[in-house]
Amino acid sequence: MTTMPRAADVSRMSRLFPRGAAPPAWLVVALACAGQFLVVLDVSVVNVALPSMRTDLGMSASGLQWVVNAYAIAFAGFMLLGGRAGDLYGRKRMFLVGLALFTLASLCGGLAQDGWQLLLARAVQGLGAAVLAPSTLTIVTSAVAEGAARARAIATWTAVGAGGGAAGGLVGGVLVDTLSWRWVLLINVPVGAVVLLSSLRRLPESRAGDRRRLDLPGALLVTAGLGVLAYGISQTEAEGWTAAATLVPLAAGLALIALFLVVEARTAAPLMPLGLFRARAVSSANAAMFLSGSAMFCMWFFMTLYAQNVLGYTPLEAGLALVPSSLAVLLGSKSAPRFMPVLGARNVAVIGTLLAAVGFGWQSLMTARGDYLTEIMFPGILMMLGAGLTATPLAALATSGAAPGEAGLVSGLINTSRTMGGSLGLAVMSTIAAARTARVAGAGGGTPEALTEGYALAFRTGMGVLLGGVVLMVVWLPWGKGAGPAVARVSASASADGEVVVDAEGVEGAGPSGGSDPAVASDGAASTSFEK
């Protein structure tokens, strides 16, 4: 008697969702946003777990940066390739491949018994994220008809990414305090499995239909070059600048990046078309974003270490302490479009960078017995408010300097520039901080006072980099009436880490009617959002 109702239920469900029927748009948007949430959350969530990871796995202070950098370098190096792979092989297929790789790497990282195992898992996570993330926005825009509904869907996608970034510190603190650091990675496994199984059946497939080759050599070269260069920089702390252990990886990294540029200039379907940088707006905005990212990316890393290693905060307290900063970058990114028509995009970027530099300078005055309001909260708000005000106009300027069909590609490049700058910046800042701490501590080890000196020097260095960025913006970024109209047609927003999402739907020739997805390039390189 129990089989008949079950059969009836199955029959009813088959009528609601018949095989081959298009799934409801809200379900497609929800699944794509869930994938994006995982990518964004997983960078921010590890920050508060860093001290616990170091203690449990016996990692060195300088090696701790690679928990963040292994993910960031792999993500930056393969993000544009992941977008193009989605065009060629199908967005759903790449979404599933990326999510499966990301989930499996999360499991391996959560079960790691040695530092190198964790770092390898983080690199594979970054690769999975690079394959997964570009497809999420494309899937969202393909599932919803052009107009108000699509605008709401994109807004939802952006909000989910921003929410993942803002919630990362708090979620990580809860997991580390109540369970262990391993759960900041293991939490991805059940969530990823549910999304993967649901997406396998419910997501529709789409592809661009072009047959251009994947530029795999370019992706491998730029990723290897960044990684080797960052490793060489980190070696300077222990070996010095003139030792072979430092010079060899530095030279190798520069050679790999130079070879990447040669490959990009010669290949028929380059990962990064160098011709784009002939436009002043594109080249100057990317250079400014590279410098800005090299400083901003380090803020969360050092603030978390300062709160836990010096002030004695628990992981949960450290996560809560940084919530105002996460909200500040959202406020800055949402406020920037209001100021840009009045002050101009270049001036808003300059003001935002100056504001962030003031925050970095204030933070560099930290002490070993710091007060939360004056040595974490207020300087953190200034730094991240400035980051939000800076990222949005830089992305808009870069996109305004591109041809209409290349807006999505340029928005992908601006995010890649930021992440690459952040990866190298973190290597440099970590080395500077560790060297200063070692000099101050001497044989006494890493005392709170010595650690504070190192962190403070990193923030002072970041302030100097940002002031150099201001000079670059004033001298090189386009300004005046010529930049205004194009910028006004581009809407940009940033997530909780300042990562930029550009909606070029208002640009003439962009969007479905113009032959390009609103925030996705013709080669599938989507802008993405990812934390700290």
PDB file of C-alpha atoms in Angstrom, residues 295-413:
ATOM      1  CA  ALA A 295      49.206  46.404  -0.427  1.00  0.00           C
ATOM      2  CA  MET A 296      45.505  45.727   0.190  1.00  0.00           C
ATOM      3  CA  PHE A 297      45.858  41.945  -0.121  1.00  0.00           C
ATOM      4  CA  CYS A 298      48.221  41.919   2.870  1.00  0.00           C
ATOM      5  CA  MET A 299      45.926  43.790   5.238  1.00  0.00           C
ATOM      6  CA  TRP A 300      43.815  40.791   6.278  1.00  0.00           C
ATOM      7  CA  PHE A 301      46.849  38.523   6.640  1.00  0.00           C
ATOM      8  CA  PHE A 302      48.718  40.780   9.049  1.00  0.00           C
ATOM      9  CA  MET A 303      45.666  42.034  10.932  1.00  0.00           C
ATOM     10  CA  THR A 304      44.653  38.456  11.727  1.00  0.00           C
ATOM     11  CA  LEU A 305      48.159  37.538  12.892  1.00  0.00           C
ATOM     12  CA  TYR A 306      48.392  40.713  14.987  1.00  0.00           C
ATOM     13  CA  ALA A 307      45.046  40.090  16.670  1.00  0.00           C
ATOM     14  CA  GLN A 308      45.851  36.467  17.579  1.00  0.00           C
ATOM     15  CA  ASN A 309      49.642  36.331  17.979  1.00  0.00           C
ATOM     16  CA  VAL A 310      50.098  39.677  19.754  1.00  0.00           C
ATOM     17  CA  LEU A 311      46.787  40.699  21.342  1.00  0.00           C
ATOM     18  CA  GLY A 312      45.759  37.140  22.234  1.00  0.00           C
ATOM     19  CA  TYR A 313      42.395  37.125  20.476  1.00  0.00           C
ATOM     20  CA  THR A 314      40.703  33.811  19.877  1.00  0.00           C
ATOM     21  CA  PRO A 315      39.935  32.935  16.248  1.00  0.00           C
ATOM     22  CA  LEU A 316      36.297  33.907  16.777  1.00  0.00           C
ATOM     23  CA  GLU A 317      37.248  37.228  18.365  1.00  0.00           C
ATOM     24  CA  ALA A 318      39.644  37.919  15.493  1.00  0.00           C
ATOM     25  CA  GLY A 319      36.894  37.194  12.964  1.00  0.00           C
ATOM     26  CA  LEU A 320      34.472  39.501  14.762  1.00  0.00           C
ATOM     27  CA  ALA A 321      37.138  42.207  15.036  1.00  0.00           C
ATOM     28  CA  LEU A 322      37.457  42.411  11.250  1.00  0.00           C
ATOM     29  CA  VAL A 323      33.741  42.508  10.443  1.00  0.00           C
ATOM     30  CA  PRO A 324      33.638  46.363  10.420  1.00  0.00           C
ATOM     31  CA  SER A 325      36.472  46.366   7.863  1.00  0.00           C
ATOM     32  CA  SER A 326      34.592  43.911   5.640  1.00  0.00           C
ATOM     33  CA  LEU A 327      31.510  46.104   5.762  1.00  0.00           C
ATOM     34  CA  ALA A 328      33.603  49.211   5.045  1.00  0.00           C
ATOM     35  CA  VAL A 329      34.843  47.896   1.693  1.00  0.00           C
ATOM     36  CA  LEU A 330      31.249  47.187   0.686  1.00  0.00           C
ATOM     37  CA  LEU A 331      30.269  50.728   1.662  1.00  0.00           C
ATOM     38  CA  GLY A 332      33.171  52.156  -0.332  1.00  0.00           C
ATOM     39  CA  SER A 333      32.406  50.145  -3.452  1.00  0.00           C
ATOM     40  CA  LYS A 334      28.718  51.053  -3.366  1.00  0.00           C
ATOM     41  CA  SER A 335      29.473  54.746  -2.721  1.00  0.00           C
ATOM     42  CA  ALA A 336      32.067  55.128  -5.487  1.00  0.00           C
ATOM     43  CA  PRO A 337      29.559  55.158  -8.398  1.00  0.00           C
ATOM     44  CA  ARG A 338      27.754  58.060  -6.726  1.00  0.00           C
ATOM     45  CA  PHE A 339      30.940  60.156  -6.601  1.00  0.00           C
ATOM     46  CA  MET A 340      32.341  59.231 -10.011  1.00  0.00           C
ATOM     47  CA  PRO A 341      29.960  61.401 -12.128  1.00  0.00           C
ATOM     48  CA  VAL A 342      30.710  64.406  -9.897  1.00  0.00           C
ATOM     49  CA  LEU A 343      34.446  64.062  -9.199  1.00  0.00           C
ATOM     50  CA  GLY A 344      35.553  61.845 -12.068  1.00  0.00           C
ATOM     51  CA  ALA A 345      36.700  58.248 -11.870  1.00  0.00           C
ATOM     52  CA  ARG A 346      40.402  59.110 -11.610  1.00  0.00           C
ATOM     53  CA  ASN A 347      39.864  61.512  -8.702  1.00  0.00           C
ATOM     54  CA  VAL A 348      37.722  59.011  -6.801  1.00  0.00           C
ATOM     55  CA  ALA A 349      40.457  56.374  -7.222  1.00  0.00           C
ATOM     56  CA  VAL A 350      43.081  58.829  -5.964  1.00  0.00           C
ATOM     57  CA  ILE A 351      40.968  59.828  -2.953  1.00  0.00           C
ATOM     58  CA  GLY A 352      40.290  56.193  -2.116  1.00  0.00           C
ATOM     59  CA  THR A 353      43.973  55.283  -2.310  1.00  0.00           C
ATOM     60  CA  LEU A 354      44.954  58.260  -0.145  1.00  0.00           C
ATOM     61  CA  LEU A 355      42.324  57.239   2.410  1.00  0.00           C
ATOM     62  CA  ALA A 356      43.699  53.693   2.452  1.00  0.00           C
ATOM     63  CA  ALA A 357      47.255  55.018   2.814  1.00  0.00           C
ATOM     64  CA  VAL A 358      46.179  56.994   5.887  1.00  0.00           C
ATOM     65  CA  GLY A 359      44.711  53.804   7.324  1.00  0.00           C
ATOM     66  CA  PHE A 360      47.943  51.904   6.645  1.00  0.00           C
ATOM     67  CA  GLY A 361      49.962  54.663   8.283  1.00  0.00           C
ATOM     68  CA  TRP A 362      47.681  54.642  11.322  1.00  0.00           C
ATOM     69  CA  GLN A 363      47.885  50.854  11.561  1.00  0.00           C
ATOM     70  CA  SER A 364      51.701  51.027  11.454  1.00  0.00           C
ATOM     71  CA  LEU A 365      51.578  52.775  14.867  1.00  0.00           C
ATOM     72  CA  MET A 366      50.295  49.556  16.504  1.00  0.00           C
ATOM     73  CA  THR A 367      51.695  48.460  19.844  1.00  0.00           C
ATOM     74  CA  ALA A 368      51.985  45.129  21.641  1.00  0.00           C
ATOM     75  CA  ARG A 369      49.173  46.162  23.986  1.00  0.00           C
ATOM     76  CA  GLY A 370      46.922  47.748  21.417  1.00  0.00           C
ATOM     77  CA  ASP A 371      43.388  48.981  21.945  1.00  0.00           C
ATOM     78  CA  TYR A 372      40.787  47.469  19.624  1.00  0.00           C
ATOM     79  CA  LEU A 373      39.155  50.723  18.553  1.00  0.00           C
ATOM     80  CA  THR A 374      42.320  52.660  17.723  1.00  0.00           C
ATOM     81  CA  GLU A 375      44.624  49.838  16.576  1.00  0.00           C
ATOM     82  CA  ILE A 376      42.282  47.527  14.693  1.00  0.00           C
ATOM     83  CA  MET A 377      38.800  48.857  14.018  1.00  0.00           C
ATOM     84  CA  PHE A 378      39.267  52.484  12.925  1.00  0.00           C
ATOM     85  CA  PRO A 379      42.445  52.012  10.836  1.00  0.00           C
ATOM     86  CA  GLY A 380      40.923  48.859   9.341  1.00  0.00           C
ATOM     87  CA  ILE A 381      37.806  50.778   8.322  1.00  0.00           C
ATOM     88  CA  LEU A 382      39.922  53.474   6.655  1.00  0.00           C
ATOM     89  CA  MET A 383      42.004  50.914   4.769  1.00  0.00           C
ATOM     90  CA  MET A 384      39.039  48.970   3.451  1.00  0.00           C
ATOM     91  CA  LEU A 385      36.818  52.003   2.796  1.00  0.00           C
ATOM     92  CA  GLY A 386      39.654  53.301   0.644  1.00  0.00           C
ATOM     93  CA  ALA A 387      39.980  49.902  -1.056  1.00  0.00           C
ATOM     94  CA  GLY A 388      36.320  49.971  -2.060  1.00  0.00           C
ATOM     95  CA  LEU A 389      36.520  53.540  -3.325  1.00  0.00           C
ATOM     96  CA  THR A 390      39.636  52.689  -5.361  1.00  0.00           C
ATOM     97  CA  ALA A 391      38.688  49.375  -6.971  1.00  0.00           C
ATOM     98  CA  THR A 392      35.396  50.433  -8.534  1.00  0.00           C
ATOM     99  CA  PRO A 393      36.621  53.466 -10.565  1.00  0.00           C
ATOM    100  CA  LEU A 394      39.791  51.639 -11.652  1.00  0.00           C
ATOM    101  CA  ALA A 395      37.689  48.803 -13.048  1.00  0.00           C
ATOM    102  CA  ALA A 396      35.334  51.256 -14.737  1.00  0.00           C
ATOM    103  CA  LEU A 397      38.249  53.171 -16.284  1.00  0.00           C
ATOM    104  CA  ALA A 398      39.862  49.991 -17.578  1.00  0.00           C
ATOM    105  CA  THR A 399      36.623  48.773 -19.114  1.00  0.00           C
ATOM    106  CA  SER A 400      35.864  52.154 -20.682  1.00  0.00           C
ATOM    107  CA  GLY A 401      39.188  51.991 -22.490  1.00  0.00           C
ATOM    108  CA  ALA A 402      38.364  48.666 -24.154  1.00  0.00           C
ATOM    109  CA  ALA A 403      36.400  47.912 -27.291  1.00  0.00           C
ATOM    110  CA  PRO A 404      32.735  47.084 -26.508  1.00  0.00           C
ATOM    111  CA  GLY A 405      33.125  43.347 -27.076  1.00  0.00           C
ATOM    112  CA  GLU A 406      36.200  43.201 -24.816  1.00  0.00           C
ATOM    113  CA  ALA A 407      34.670  44.711 -21.662  1.00  0.00           C
ATOM    114  CA  GLY A 408      34.336  41.356 -19.943  1.00  0.00           C
ATOM    115  CA  LEU A 409      37.886  40.318 -20.809  1.00  0.00           C
ATOM    116  CA  VAL A 410      39.279  43.577 -19.433  1.00  0.00           C
ATOM    117  CA  SER A 411      37.281  43.188 -16.211  1.00  0.00           C
ATOM    118  CA  GLY A 412      38.826  39.726 -15.894  1.00  0.00           C
ATOM    119  CA  LEU A 413      42.279  41.230 -16.475  1.00  0.00           C
TER     120      LEU A 413
END
